[in-house]
Coordinates of C-alpha atoms in Angstrom, one line a residue:
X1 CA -101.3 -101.6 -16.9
X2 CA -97.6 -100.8 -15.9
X3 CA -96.1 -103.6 -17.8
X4 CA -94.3 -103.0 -21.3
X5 CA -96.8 -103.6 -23.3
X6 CA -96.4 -105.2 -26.7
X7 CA -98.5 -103.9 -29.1
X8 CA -102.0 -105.2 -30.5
X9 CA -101.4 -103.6 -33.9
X10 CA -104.1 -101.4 -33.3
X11 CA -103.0 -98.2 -31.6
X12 CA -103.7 -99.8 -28.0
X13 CA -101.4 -101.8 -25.7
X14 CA -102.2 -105.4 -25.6
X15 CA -104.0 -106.8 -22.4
X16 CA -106.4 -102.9 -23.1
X17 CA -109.4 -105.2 -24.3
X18 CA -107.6 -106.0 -28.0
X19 CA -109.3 -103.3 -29.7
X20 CA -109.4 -99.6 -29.8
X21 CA -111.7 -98.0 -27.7
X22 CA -113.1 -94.4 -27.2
X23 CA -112.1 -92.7 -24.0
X24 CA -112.6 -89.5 -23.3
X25 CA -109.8 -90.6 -20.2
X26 CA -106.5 -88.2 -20.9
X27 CA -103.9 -90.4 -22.3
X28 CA -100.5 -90.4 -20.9
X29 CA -97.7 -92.9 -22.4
X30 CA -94.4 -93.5 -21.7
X31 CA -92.0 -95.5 -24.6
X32 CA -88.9 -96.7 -23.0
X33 CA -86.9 -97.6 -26.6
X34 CA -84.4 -100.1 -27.0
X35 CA -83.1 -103.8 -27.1
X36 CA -81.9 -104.9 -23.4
X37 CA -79.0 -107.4 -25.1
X38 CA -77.6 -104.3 -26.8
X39 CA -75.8 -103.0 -24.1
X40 CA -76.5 -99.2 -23.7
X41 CA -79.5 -99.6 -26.0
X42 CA -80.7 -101.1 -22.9
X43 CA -81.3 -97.5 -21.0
X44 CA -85.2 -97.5 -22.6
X45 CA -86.6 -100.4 -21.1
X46 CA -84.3 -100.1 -18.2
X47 CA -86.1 -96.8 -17.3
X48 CA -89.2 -98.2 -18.0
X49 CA -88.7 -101.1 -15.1
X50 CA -87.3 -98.5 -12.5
X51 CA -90.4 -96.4 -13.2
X52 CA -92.9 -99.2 -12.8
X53 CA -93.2 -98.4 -9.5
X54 CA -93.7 -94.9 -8.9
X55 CA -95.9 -94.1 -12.0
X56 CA -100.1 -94.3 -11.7
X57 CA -101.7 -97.1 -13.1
X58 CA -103.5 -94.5 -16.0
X59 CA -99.3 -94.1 -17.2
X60 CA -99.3 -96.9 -19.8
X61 CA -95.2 -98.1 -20.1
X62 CA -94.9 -99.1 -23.7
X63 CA -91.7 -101.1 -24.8
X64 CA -90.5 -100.5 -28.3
X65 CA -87.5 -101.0 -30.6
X66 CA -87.4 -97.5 -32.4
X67 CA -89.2 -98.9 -35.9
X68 CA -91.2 -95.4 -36.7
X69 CA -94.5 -97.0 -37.3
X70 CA -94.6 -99.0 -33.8
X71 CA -93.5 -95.3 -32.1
X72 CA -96.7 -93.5 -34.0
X73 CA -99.5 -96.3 -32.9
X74 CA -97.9 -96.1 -29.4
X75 CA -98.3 -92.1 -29.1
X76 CA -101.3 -92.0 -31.2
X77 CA -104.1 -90.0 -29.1
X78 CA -102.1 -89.1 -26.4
X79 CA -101.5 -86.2 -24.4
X80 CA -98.6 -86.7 -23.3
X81 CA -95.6 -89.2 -25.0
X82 CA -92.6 -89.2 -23.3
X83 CA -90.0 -91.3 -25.4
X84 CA -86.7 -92.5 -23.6
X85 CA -83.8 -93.7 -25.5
X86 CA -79.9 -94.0 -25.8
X87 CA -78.2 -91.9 -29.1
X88 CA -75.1 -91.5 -30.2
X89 CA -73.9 -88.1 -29.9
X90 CA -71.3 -86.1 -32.4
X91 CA -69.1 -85.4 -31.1
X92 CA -69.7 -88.4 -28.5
X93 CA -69.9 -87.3 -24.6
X94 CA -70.8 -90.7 -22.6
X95 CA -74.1 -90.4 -20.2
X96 CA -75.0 -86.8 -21.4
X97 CA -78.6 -86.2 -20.7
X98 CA -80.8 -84.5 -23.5
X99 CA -84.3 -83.6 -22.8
X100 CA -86.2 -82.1 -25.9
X101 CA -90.2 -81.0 -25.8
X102 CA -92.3 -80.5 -29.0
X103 CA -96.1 -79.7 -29.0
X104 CA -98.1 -79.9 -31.9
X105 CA -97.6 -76.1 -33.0
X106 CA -93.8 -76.6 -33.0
X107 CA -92.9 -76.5 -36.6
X108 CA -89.3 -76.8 -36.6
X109 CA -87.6 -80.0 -38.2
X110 CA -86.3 -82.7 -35.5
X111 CA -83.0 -84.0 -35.9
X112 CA -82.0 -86.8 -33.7
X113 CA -79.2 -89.6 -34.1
X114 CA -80.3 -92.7 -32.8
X115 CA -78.8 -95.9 -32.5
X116 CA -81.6 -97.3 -34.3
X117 CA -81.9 -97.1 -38.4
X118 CA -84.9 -95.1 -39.0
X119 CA -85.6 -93.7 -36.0
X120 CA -87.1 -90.4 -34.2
X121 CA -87.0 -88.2 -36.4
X122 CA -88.9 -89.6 -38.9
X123 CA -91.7 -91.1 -36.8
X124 CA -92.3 -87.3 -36.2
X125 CA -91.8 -86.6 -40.2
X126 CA -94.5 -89.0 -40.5
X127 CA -96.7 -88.4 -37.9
X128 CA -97.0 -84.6 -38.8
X129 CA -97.7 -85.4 -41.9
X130 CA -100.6 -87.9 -40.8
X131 CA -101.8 -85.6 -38.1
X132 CA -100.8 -88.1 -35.6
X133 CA -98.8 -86.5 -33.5
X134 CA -99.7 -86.4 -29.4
X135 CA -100.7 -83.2 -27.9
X136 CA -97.0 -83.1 -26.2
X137 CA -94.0 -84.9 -26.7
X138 CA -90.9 -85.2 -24.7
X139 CA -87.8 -87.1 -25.4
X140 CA -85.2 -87.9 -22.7
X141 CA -82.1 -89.4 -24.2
X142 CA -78.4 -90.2 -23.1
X143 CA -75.4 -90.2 -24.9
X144 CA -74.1 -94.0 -25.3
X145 CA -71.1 -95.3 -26.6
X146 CA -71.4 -99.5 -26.5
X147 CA -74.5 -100.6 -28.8
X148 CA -72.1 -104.0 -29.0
X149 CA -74.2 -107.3 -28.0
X150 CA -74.3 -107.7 -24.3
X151 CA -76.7 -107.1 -21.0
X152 CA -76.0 -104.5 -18.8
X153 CA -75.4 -100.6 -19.5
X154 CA -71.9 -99.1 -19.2
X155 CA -71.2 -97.1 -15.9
X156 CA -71.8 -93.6 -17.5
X157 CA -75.0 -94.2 -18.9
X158 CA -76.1 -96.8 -16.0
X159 CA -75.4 -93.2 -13.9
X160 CA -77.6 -91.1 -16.1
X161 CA -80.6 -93.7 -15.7
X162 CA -81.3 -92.4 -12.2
X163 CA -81.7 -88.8 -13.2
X164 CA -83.2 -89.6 -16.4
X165 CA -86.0 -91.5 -14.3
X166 CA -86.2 -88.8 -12.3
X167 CA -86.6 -86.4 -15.0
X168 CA -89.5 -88.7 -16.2
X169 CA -91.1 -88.8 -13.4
X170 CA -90.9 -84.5 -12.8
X171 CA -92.2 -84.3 -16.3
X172 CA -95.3 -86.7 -15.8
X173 CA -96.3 -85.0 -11.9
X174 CA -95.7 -81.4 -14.1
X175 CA -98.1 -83.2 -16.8
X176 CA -100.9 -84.3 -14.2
X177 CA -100.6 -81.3 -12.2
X178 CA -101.1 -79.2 -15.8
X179 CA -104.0 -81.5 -16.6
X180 CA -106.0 -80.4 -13.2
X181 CA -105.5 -77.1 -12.7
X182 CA -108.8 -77.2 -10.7
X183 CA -107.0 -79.1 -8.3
X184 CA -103.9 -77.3 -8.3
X185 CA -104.6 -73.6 -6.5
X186 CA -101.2 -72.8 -7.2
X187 CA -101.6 -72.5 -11.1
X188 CA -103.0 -69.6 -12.8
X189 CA -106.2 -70.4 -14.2

């Protein structure tokens, strides 16, 4: 299930059986947001393609544009949501990587500029308020200058993909070694 998924409607990617099902199966999502003919809005699914092959097949890779609601039903039950996105930064530093981590007992306000109307911050607003926030939520993002119509990401922030997908990938082995510590002698119990 490595494919962006579009979604059902229903809180499950499409092609999961077009319904939502119980599962006591630890969730783990990863929401690459963004429109590929908007130029550095394209870092989101960009990352979610050089992922694809280096992520377990439990690691569902959701595509989205940003819309709050769609970023709630993607996260919704999960463990882990890691969102990836390009933002525009103030003052404006081209390919600067941000990584921020909220868990459900974080209380603080989020304040994020995105490239995208409604964005982030108040698909958390909401999701708090809903109780519908994952268990852990990480957000990668790169400062991006050029949201101008177009394919293909501007040399600064086609540079920061490759760490950010690195990043990704550190956070979800952390996650799965976190999630079995049984497995893991190396963590305290």
């Amino acid at each position: 299930m490595n494919e962006p998924a579009q979604s059902t409607g229903l809180g499950e990617p499409a092609g999961a059986g077009g319904a939502r099902r119980e599962t006591t199966e630890r969730r783990v999502v990863v929401i690459g947001v963004g429109n590929e003919f908007r130029r550095d809005d394209g870092l989101g699914p960009e990352v979610l393609a050089r992922l694809r092959p280096h992520v377990a097949e439990s690691v569902h890779l959701v595509s989205s544009d940003g819309e709050p609601a769609r970023l709630i039903e993607a996260w919704t039950g999960a463990a882990l949501a890691v969102i990836v996105d390009a933002v525009r930064g103030d003052p404006q530093t081209s390919g600067r990587i941000h990584r921020i981590e909220l868990d459900r007992a974080d209380l603080g306000p989020v304040r994020t500029v995105s490239s995208h109307g409604l964005g982030l911050g108040e698909a958390i607003g909401l999701a708090r308020a809903l109780d519908l926030m994952p268990e852990r939520l990480v957000v990668h993002a790169i400062e991006a200058t050029d949201f101008s119509f177009g394919v293909g990401l501007t040399p600064a922030v086609a540079a920061g993909a490759d760490a950010l997908t690195a990043a990704v990938l550190i956070d979800l082995a952390a996650d799965a070694e976190r999630a079995s510590p049984a497995k893991s002698p190396a963590l305290p119990r």
